[in-house]
Structures are given as C-alpha cells and as structure tokens.
CSV table of C-alpha atoms in Angstrom, one decimal:
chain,number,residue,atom,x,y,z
U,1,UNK,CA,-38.7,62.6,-6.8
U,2,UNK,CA,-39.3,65.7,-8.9
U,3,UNK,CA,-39.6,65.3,-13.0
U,4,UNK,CA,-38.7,68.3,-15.5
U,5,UNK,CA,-40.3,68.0,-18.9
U,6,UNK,CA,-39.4,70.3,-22.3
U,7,UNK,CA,-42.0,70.3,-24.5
U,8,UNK,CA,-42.4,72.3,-27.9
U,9,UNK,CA,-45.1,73.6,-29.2
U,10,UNK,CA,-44.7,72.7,-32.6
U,11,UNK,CA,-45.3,68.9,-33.8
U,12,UNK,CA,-41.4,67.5,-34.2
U,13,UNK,CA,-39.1,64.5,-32.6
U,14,UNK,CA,-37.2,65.8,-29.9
U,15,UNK,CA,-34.8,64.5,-27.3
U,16,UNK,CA,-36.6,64.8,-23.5
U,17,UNK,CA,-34.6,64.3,-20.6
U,18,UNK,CA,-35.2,63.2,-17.3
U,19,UNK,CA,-33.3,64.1,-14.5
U,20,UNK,CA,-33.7,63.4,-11.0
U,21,UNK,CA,-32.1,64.9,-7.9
U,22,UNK,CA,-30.4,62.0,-6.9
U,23,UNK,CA,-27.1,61.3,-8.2
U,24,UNK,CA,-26.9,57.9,-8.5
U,25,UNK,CA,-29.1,57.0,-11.7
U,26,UNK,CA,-30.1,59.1,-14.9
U,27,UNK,CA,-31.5,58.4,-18.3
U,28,UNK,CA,-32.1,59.9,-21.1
U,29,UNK,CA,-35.1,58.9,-23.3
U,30,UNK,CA,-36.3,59.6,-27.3
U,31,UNK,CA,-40.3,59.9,-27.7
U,32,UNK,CA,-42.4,61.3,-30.1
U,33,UNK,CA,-44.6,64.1,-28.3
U,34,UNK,CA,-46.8,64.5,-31.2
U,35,UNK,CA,-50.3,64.5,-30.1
U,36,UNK,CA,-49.8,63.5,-26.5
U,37,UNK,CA,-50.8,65.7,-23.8
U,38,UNK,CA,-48.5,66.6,-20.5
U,39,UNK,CA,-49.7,63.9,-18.2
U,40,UNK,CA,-49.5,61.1,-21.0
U,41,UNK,CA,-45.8,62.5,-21.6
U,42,UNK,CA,-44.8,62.1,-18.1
U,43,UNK,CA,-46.1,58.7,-17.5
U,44,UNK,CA,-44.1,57.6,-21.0
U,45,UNK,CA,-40.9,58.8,-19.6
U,46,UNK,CA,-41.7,57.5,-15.8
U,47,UNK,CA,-42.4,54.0,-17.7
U,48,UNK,CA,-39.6,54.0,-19.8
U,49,UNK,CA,-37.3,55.0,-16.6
U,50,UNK,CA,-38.9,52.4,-14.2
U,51,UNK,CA,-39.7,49.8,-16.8
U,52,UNK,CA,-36.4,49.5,-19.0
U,53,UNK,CA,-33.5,50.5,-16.8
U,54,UNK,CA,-32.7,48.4,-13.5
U,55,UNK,CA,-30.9,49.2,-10.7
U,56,UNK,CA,-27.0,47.5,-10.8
U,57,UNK,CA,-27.9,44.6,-8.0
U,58,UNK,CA,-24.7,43.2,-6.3
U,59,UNK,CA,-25.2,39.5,-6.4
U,60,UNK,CA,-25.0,37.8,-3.0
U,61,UNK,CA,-22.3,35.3,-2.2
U,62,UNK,CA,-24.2,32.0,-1.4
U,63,UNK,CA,-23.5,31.2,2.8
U,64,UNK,CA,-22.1,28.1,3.8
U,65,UNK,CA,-25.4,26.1,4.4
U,66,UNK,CA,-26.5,27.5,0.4
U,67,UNK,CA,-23.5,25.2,-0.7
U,68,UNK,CA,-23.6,21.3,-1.3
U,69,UNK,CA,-21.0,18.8,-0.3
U,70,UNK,CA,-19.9,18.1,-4.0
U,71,UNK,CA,-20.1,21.9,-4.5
U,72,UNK,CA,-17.4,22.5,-1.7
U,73,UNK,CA,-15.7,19.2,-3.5
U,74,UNK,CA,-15.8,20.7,-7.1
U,75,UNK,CA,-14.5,23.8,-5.5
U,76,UNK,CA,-11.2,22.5,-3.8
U,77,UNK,CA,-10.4,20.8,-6.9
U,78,UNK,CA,-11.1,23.5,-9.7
U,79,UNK,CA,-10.1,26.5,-7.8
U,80,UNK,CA,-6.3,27.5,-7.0
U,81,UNK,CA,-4.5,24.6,-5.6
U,82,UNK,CA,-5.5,25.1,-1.6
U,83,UNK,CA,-2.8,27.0,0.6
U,84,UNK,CA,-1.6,24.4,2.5
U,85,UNK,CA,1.9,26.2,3.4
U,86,UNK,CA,0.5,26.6,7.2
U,87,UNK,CA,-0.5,23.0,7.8
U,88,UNK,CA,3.0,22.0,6.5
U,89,UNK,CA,4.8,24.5,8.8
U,90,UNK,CA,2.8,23.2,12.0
U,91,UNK,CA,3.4,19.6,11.2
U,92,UNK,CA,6.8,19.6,10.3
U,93,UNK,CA,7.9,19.4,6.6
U,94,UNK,CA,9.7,16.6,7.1
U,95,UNK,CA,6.8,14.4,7.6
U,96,UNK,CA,5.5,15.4,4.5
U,97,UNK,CA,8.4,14.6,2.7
U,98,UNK,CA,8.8,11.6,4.3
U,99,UNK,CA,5.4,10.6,3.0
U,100,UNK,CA,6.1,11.3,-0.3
U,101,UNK,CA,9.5,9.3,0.0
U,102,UNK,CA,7.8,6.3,0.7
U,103,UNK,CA,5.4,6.6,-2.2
U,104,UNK,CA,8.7,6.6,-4.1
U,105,UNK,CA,10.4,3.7,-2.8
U,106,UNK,CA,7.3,1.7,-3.2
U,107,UNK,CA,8.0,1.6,-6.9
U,108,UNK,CA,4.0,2.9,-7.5
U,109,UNK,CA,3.3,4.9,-10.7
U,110,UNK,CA,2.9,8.6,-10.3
U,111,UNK,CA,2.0,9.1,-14.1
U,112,UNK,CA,0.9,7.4,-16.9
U,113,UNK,CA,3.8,7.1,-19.6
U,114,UNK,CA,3.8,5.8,-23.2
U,115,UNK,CA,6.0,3.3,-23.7
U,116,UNK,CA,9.8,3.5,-24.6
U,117,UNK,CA,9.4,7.0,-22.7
U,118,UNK,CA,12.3,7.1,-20.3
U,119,UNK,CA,11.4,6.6,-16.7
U,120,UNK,CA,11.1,9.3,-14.1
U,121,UNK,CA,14.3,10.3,-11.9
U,122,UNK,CA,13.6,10.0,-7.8
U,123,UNK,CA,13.0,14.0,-7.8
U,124,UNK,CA,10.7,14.2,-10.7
U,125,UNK,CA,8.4,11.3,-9.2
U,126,UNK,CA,8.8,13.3,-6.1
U,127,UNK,CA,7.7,17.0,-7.6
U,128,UNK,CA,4.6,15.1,-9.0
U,129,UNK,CA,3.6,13.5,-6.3
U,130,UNK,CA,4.0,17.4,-4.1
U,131,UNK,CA,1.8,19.1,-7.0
U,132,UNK,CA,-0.6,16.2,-6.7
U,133,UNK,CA,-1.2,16.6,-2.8
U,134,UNK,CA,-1.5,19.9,-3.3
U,135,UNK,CA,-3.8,20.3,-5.6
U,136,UNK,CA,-5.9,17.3,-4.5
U,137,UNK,CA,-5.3,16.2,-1.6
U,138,UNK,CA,-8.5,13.9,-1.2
U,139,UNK,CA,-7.5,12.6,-4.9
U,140,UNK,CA,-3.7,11.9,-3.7
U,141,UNK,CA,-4.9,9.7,-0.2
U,142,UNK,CA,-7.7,8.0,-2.7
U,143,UNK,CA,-5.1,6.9,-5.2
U,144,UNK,CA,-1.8,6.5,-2.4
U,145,UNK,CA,-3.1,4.9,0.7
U,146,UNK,CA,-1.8,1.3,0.6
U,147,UNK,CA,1.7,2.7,0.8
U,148,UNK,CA,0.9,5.2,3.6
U,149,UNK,CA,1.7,4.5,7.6
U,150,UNK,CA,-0.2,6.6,10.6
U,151,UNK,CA,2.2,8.8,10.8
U,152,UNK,CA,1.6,10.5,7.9
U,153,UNK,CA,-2.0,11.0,8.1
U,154,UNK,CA,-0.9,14.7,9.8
U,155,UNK,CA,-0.6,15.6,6.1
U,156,UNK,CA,-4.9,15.4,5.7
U,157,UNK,CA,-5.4,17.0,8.8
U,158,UNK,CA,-7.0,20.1,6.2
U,159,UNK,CA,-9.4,17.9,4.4
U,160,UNK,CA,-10.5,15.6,7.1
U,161,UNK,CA,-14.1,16.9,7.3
U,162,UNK,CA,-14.3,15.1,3.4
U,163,UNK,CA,-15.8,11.8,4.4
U,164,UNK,CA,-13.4,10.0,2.0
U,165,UNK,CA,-10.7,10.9,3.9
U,166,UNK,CA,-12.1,9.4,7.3
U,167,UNK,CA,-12.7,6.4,5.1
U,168,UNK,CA,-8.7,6.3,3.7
U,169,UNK,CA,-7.6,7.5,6.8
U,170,UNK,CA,-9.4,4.3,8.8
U,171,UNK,CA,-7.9,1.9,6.0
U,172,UNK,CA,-4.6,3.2,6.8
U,173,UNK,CA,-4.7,2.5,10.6
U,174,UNK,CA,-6.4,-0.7,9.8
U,175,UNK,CA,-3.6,-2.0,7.7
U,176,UNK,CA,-0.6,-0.9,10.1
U,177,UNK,CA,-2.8,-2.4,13.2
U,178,UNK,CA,-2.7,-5.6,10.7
U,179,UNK,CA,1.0,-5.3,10.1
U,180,UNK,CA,1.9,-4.4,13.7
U,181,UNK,CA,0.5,-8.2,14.6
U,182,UNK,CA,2.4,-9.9,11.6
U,183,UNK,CA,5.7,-8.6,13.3
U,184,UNK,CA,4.6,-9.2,16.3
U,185,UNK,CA,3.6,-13.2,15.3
U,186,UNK,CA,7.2,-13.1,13.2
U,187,UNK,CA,9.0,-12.4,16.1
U,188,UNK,CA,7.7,-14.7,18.8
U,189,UNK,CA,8.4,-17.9,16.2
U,190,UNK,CA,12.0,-16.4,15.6
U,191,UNK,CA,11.8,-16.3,19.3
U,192,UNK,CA,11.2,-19.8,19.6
U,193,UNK,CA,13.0,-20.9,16.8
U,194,UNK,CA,16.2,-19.7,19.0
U,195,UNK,CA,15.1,-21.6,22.8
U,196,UNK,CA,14.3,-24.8,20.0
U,197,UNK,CA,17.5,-24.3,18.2
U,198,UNK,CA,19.5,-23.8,21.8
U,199,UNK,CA,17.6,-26.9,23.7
U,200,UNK,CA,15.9,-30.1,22.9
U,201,UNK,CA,15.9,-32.5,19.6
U,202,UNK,CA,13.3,-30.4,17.9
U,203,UNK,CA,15.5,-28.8,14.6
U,204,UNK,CA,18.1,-32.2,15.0
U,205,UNK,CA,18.8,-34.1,11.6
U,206,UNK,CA,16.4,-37.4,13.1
U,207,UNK,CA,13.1,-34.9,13.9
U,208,UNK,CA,13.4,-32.7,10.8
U,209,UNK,CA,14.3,-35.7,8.2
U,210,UNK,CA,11.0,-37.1,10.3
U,211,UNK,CA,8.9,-34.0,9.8
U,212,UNK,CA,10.0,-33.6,6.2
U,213,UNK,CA,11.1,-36.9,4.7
U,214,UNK,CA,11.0,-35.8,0.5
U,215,UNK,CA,13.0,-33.0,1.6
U,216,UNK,CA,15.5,-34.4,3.7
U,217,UNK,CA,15.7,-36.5,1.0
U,218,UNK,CA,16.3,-34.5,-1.9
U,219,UNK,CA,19.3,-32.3,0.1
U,220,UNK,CA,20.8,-35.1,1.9
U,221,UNK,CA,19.6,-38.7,1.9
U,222,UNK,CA,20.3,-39.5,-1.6
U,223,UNK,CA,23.9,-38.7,-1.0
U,224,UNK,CA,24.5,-40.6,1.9
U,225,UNK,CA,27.0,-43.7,1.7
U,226,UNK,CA,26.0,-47.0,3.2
U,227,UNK,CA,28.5,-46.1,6.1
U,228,UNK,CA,27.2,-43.0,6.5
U,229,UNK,CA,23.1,-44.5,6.5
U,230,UNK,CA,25.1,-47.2,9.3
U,231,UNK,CA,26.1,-44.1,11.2
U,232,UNK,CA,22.7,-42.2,11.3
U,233,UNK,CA,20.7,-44.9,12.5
U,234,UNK,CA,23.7,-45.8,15.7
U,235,UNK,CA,23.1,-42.1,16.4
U,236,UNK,CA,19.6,-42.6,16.5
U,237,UNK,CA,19.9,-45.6,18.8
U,238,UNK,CA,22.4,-43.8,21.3
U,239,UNK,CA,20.2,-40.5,21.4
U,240,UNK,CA,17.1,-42.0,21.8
U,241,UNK,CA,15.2,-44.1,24.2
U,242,UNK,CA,16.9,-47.6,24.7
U,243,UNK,CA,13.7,-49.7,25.6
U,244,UNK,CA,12.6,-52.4,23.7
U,245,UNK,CA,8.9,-50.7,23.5
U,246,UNK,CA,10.9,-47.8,22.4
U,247,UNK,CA,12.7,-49.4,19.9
U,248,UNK,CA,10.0,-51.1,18.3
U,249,UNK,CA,7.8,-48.0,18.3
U,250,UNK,CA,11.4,-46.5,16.1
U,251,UNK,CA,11.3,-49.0,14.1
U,252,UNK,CA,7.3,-48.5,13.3
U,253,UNK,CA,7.9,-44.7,12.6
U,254,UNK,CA,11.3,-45.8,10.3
U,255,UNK,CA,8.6,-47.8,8.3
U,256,UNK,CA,5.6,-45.7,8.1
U,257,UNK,CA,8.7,-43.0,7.1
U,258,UNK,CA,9.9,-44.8,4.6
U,259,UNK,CA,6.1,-45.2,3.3
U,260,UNK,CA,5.4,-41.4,3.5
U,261,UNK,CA,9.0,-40.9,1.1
U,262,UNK,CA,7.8,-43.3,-1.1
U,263,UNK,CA,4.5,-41.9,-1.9
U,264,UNK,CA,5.9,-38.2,-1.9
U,265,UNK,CA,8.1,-39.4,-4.6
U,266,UNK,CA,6.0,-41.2,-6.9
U,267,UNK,CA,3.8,-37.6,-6.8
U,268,UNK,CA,7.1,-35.7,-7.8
U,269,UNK,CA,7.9,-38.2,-10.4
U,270,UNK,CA,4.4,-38.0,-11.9
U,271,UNK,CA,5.1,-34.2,-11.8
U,272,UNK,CA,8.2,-34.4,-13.2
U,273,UNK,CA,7.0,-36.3,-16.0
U,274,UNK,CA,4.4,-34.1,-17.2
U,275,UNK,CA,7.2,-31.7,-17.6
U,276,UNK,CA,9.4,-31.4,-20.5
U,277,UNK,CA,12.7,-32.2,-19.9
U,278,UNK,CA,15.9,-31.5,-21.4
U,279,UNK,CA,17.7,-35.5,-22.2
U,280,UNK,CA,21.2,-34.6,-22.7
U,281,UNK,CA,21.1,-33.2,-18.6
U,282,UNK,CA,22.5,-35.1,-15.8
U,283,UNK,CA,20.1,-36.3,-13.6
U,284,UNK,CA,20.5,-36.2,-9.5
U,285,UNK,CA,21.6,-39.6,-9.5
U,286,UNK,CA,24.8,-39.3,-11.9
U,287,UNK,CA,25.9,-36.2,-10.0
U,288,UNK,CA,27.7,-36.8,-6.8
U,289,UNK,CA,28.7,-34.1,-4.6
U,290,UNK,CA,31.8,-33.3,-3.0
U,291,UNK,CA,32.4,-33.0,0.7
U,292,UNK,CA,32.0,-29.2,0.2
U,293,UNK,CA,29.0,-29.1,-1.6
U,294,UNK,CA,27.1,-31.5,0.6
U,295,UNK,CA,27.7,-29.6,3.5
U,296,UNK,CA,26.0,-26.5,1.5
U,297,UNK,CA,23.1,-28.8,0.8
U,298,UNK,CA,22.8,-29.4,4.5
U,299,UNK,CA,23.0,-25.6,5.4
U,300,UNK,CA,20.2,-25.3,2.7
U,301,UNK,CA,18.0,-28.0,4.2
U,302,UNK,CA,18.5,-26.8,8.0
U,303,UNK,CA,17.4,-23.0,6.4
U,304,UNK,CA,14.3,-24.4,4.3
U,305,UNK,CA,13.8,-26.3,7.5
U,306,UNK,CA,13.5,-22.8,9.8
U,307,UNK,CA,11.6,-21.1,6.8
U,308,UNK,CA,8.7,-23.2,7.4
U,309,UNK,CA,8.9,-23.0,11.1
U,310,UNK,CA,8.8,-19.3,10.6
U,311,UNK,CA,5.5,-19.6,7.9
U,312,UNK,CA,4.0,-21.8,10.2
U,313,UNK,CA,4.0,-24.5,7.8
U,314,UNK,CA,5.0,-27.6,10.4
U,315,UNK,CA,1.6,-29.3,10.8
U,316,UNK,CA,2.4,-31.1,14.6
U,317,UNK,CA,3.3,-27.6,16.2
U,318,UNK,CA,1.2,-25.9,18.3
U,319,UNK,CA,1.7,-22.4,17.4
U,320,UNK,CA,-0.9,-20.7,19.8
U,321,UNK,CA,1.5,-21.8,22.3
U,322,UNK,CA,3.6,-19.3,20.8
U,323,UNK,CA,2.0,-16.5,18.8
U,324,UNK,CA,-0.2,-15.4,21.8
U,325,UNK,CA,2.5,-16.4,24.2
U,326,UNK,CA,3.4,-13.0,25.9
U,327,UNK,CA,6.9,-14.7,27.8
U,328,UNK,CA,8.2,-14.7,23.6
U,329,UNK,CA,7.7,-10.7,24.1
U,330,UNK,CA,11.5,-10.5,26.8
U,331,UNK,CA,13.1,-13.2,24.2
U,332,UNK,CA,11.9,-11.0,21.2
U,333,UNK,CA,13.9,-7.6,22.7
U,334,UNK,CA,16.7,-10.0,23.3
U,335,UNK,CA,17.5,-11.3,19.8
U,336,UNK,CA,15.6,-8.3,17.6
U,337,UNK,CA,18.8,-7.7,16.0
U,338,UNK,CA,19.7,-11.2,15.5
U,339,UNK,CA,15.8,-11.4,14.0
U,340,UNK,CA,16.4,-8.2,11.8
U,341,UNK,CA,19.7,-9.6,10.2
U,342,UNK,CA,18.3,-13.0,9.3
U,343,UNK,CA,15.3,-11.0,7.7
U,344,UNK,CA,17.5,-8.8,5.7
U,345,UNK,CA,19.5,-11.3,4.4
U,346,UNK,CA,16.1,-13.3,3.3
U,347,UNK,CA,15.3,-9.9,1.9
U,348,UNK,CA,19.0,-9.5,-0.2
U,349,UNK,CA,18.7,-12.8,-1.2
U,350,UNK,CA,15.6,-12.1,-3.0
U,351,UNK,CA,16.7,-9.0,-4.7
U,352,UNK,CA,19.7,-10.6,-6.2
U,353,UNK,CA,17.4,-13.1,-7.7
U,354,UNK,CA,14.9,-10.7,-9.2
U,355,UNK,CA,18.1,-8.8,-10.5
U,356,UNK,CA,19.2,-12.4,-11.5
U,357,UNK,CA,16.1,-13.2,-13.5
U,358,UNK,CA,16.2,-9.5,-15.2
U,359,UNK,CA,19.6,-9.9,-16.2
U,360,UNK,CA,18.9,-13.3,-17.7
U,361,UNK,CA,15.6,-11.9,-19.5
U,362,UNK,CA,17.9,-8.8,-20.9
C-alpha cells in the first residue's frame, strides 16, 4: 500500500490526508507536525488509520447447531406468527376447522373476561382460537388438548420436533384409546341388557324388587293394595319353582328381603332426619297415586333399574362375562341405533334439567 504525505515547512496545524489506492476505505486525519520528523509522521497517520478505524464486519448468522432448544422456542413465539398456510392446504382446511369447532362446543374459555362483559359469539371464540394456533401452536395444544381427538393432531404436524408436542400429542391418543373402550364396554352391557330384557326373569318385577328392595319400594311397593300384594306373591308361586324345597327356600329370601328393606329404611329415615324439612308438605304416605301416575312410577323404576345395569352397579352380575365377551360385538352392530337413541335421550334429559335448574336460579 503506498502513503502520500504533505508536509510544510513552516511550524503550523494542518490537515494531512491519507489516501490509499484501494477504493474501499479512506480517512482523513488532523496532527500536529510540529517538531516531528517524516518517519515519525508516517507512523502517526499509519496508527491513527489501523488503530482507530475498523473494517465494517458483516456479522455471521449463528447455524443451526449455534442455536439452543428454548432459543428456536423463543423464536417461533416472538417472531411473525409462523406461515402455516401450506400445512393447512396439504391437510385439508376442514380438519382444522373442525378442530377448532370442537374446542367451541366444549364450552372451554378462549379468553379471560371481566365480569358483566358480554360473552363471546361462536365466530369470535372461533377467530381467537385460529390467531392462537397460529401464533403458538405448541401454546394452543398445551392449553386445548383434553378437548382434542386423533384426528386433529394433523394440525401439529409443523411443530412436532418440540418435545411438548410429542408429549400432548401421546395424551391425546391415550385418552381416545381410553374412550374407544368405554364405548366399547357401554355397548356390550346395552347389548345384554336387550338378550336379558328379550329372555329369562332377569329385569322381571320379582328379581329386580329382589336385587333392589328400598327402591322397588319407594316407586312401587308402598302403593300397592292388599289385593294387589295377594296378586304378586300368586305370580311368584306360579312362575317359580313349585317344590316344597323351593318354596321354603322363597319363603327364606321373602324374609331375609323383608330384613334388607327394613334396615335400608331406618338409614334413609336417619338421613332424612338430619335434614330440614319443610312440615306443612305432604309426606309419601298421604299422597296416593292414580292409576296413571303409578304406571309412570313403574316406567321410572324399570329405567333406574337398567341405569345401574348399564353403570355396572348390580353387585351378583358377572360383568367380565360381558365386557370382554367378543359374541356382544354382532349384537352391538345389531341395536347401535337402538343404543344411540336411548343415550341421546339420557343425554336430553339432562340438558333440560340443567336448563331447568338455571331457569329456577334466574
């Protein structure tokens, strides 16, 4: 690199400048050349080039294996929400909006709102939860995945290297495999419930006031006449064995019946009286149904009676016999529809009660 140097003869500030033949860096310096001597002047302005003025250094973007996981993390969720336009058109947006539809219908908050703030309509609760998968998606699995099925795992296909989103992702298929067996077990009692309800003494008046004696009780017994008690126990007779060992094992399980009632009653008395109680209403005993109304009760009793069936709540039964039964699996196909009405009418039933009980609290 040459150097050209102007120096006066007579003892004064002047401006030196330093020029180079390359045409990428100049710079001009001030010194004071009084007293110094070529060389010393040179080696001032190589110094003052060399030592104050650095070359403009590009800085180098760090590579993948420079950045941390929680760097790439802080990343995705402080930079522009990530383009996720490409994995929706692959998948289908329909999926996606069916995910988000079923966050809706679950009835789970989307955001935090004071109170007497009116609530969200269906498509504003549906436009935060969109901006909320797609600026954090790992966030939006975290926070939604009790409400999510298999299917719409697709939708974190992007951030599945995040090991959160393995972790949500497994919790999702764990819960449907969990589910999946539920309906499975629902459907082989319902099963059975029909081949009992078609064949055999298992759901008749006799076994169930037998299984259940404080129930069949409180829906029917109390309201029987003494012709009517007469009656019951003739059917009995007629339906059931007619040898004398027979008989006298009935008339053992009429007795230890009659035991079991009694003691199941003197708990719901002592219930009853630790409970405050309104004097001026009628109790059971002053209110007698009509013909109507007792057949209701009876219709109530038969469907408390296949509740607990369903719940698995009858003690004697042997339900491996059914749940892991895979013959129930032909009889399921055969009356899903049958199964799905009875369900949705449980279902209704229990909406217009919590509608019921709002109204009432309003």
């Amino acid at each position: 690199m040459a150097h050209r140097v102007q120096v006066p003869n007579y003892p004064v500030e002047q401006n030196a400048q330093l020029a180079s033949s390359s045409d990428s860096c100049s710079c001009t310096c001030t010194v004071n050349t009084l007293g110094l001597s070529l060389t010393e002047v040179i080696t001032v302005f190589t110094s003052e080039m060399w030592g104050e003025i650095d070359s403009c250094v590009t800085p180098a973007c760090p590579t993948p294996c420079d950045k941390t996981g929680d760097e790439d993390k802080m990343d995705q969720y402080t930079s522009d929400p990530p383009d996720t336009s490409a994995h929706i058109q692959n998948e289908g947006f329909s999926q996606l909006d069916a995910m988000i539809s079923a966050i809706v219908v679950s009835g789970s908050p989307v955001k935090s709102q004071q109170l007497g703030e009116p609530d969200l309509t269906i498509e504003e609760k549906k436009h935060l939860l969109m901006e909320q998968y797609n600026t954090k998606p790992v966030v939006f699995l975290e926070r939604y995945h009790t409400h999510l099925k298999p299917d719409h795992l697709e939708a974190f296909a992007h951030v599945r290297g995040d090991c959160r989103t393995q972790y949500y992702c497994t919790e999702v298929q764990k819960q449907a495999s969990s589910s999946a067996k539920k309906t499975r077990v629902r459907n082989h009692r319902y099963a059975a419930l029909r081949a009992l309800q078609q064949g055999g003494q298992y759901f008749s008046e006799e076994q169930m006031r037998f299984r259940e004696p404080l129930l069949y009780e409180q829906y029917i017994g109390q309201y029987l006449s003494e012709e009517e008690i007469l009656q019951r126990s003739e059917d009995a007779m007629q339906n059931g064995p007619t040898g004398l060992s027979d008989l006298l094992i009935n008339s053992y399980q009429e007795k230890e019946l009659q035991k079991r009632l009694e003691e199941e009653q003197g708990r719901e008395n002592c219930a009853e009286q630790e409970e405050e109680e309104d004097d001026e209403a009628p109790t059971q005993s002053e209110w007698e149904p009509t013909a109507e109304e007792k057949a209701m009760l009876k219709e109530e009793f038969l469907t408390q009676m296949h509740q607990r069936f369903l719940e698995g709540r009858d003690k004697d039964f042997n339900y491996s016999d059914v749940d892991e039964n895979p013959d129930y699996d032909n009889l399921d196909i055969l009356s899903r529809d049958a199964e799905e009405r009875y369900f949705d009418d449980d279902d209704e039933e229990e909406i217009e009660e919590e509608e019921n009980e709002d109204t009432n609290m309003v």
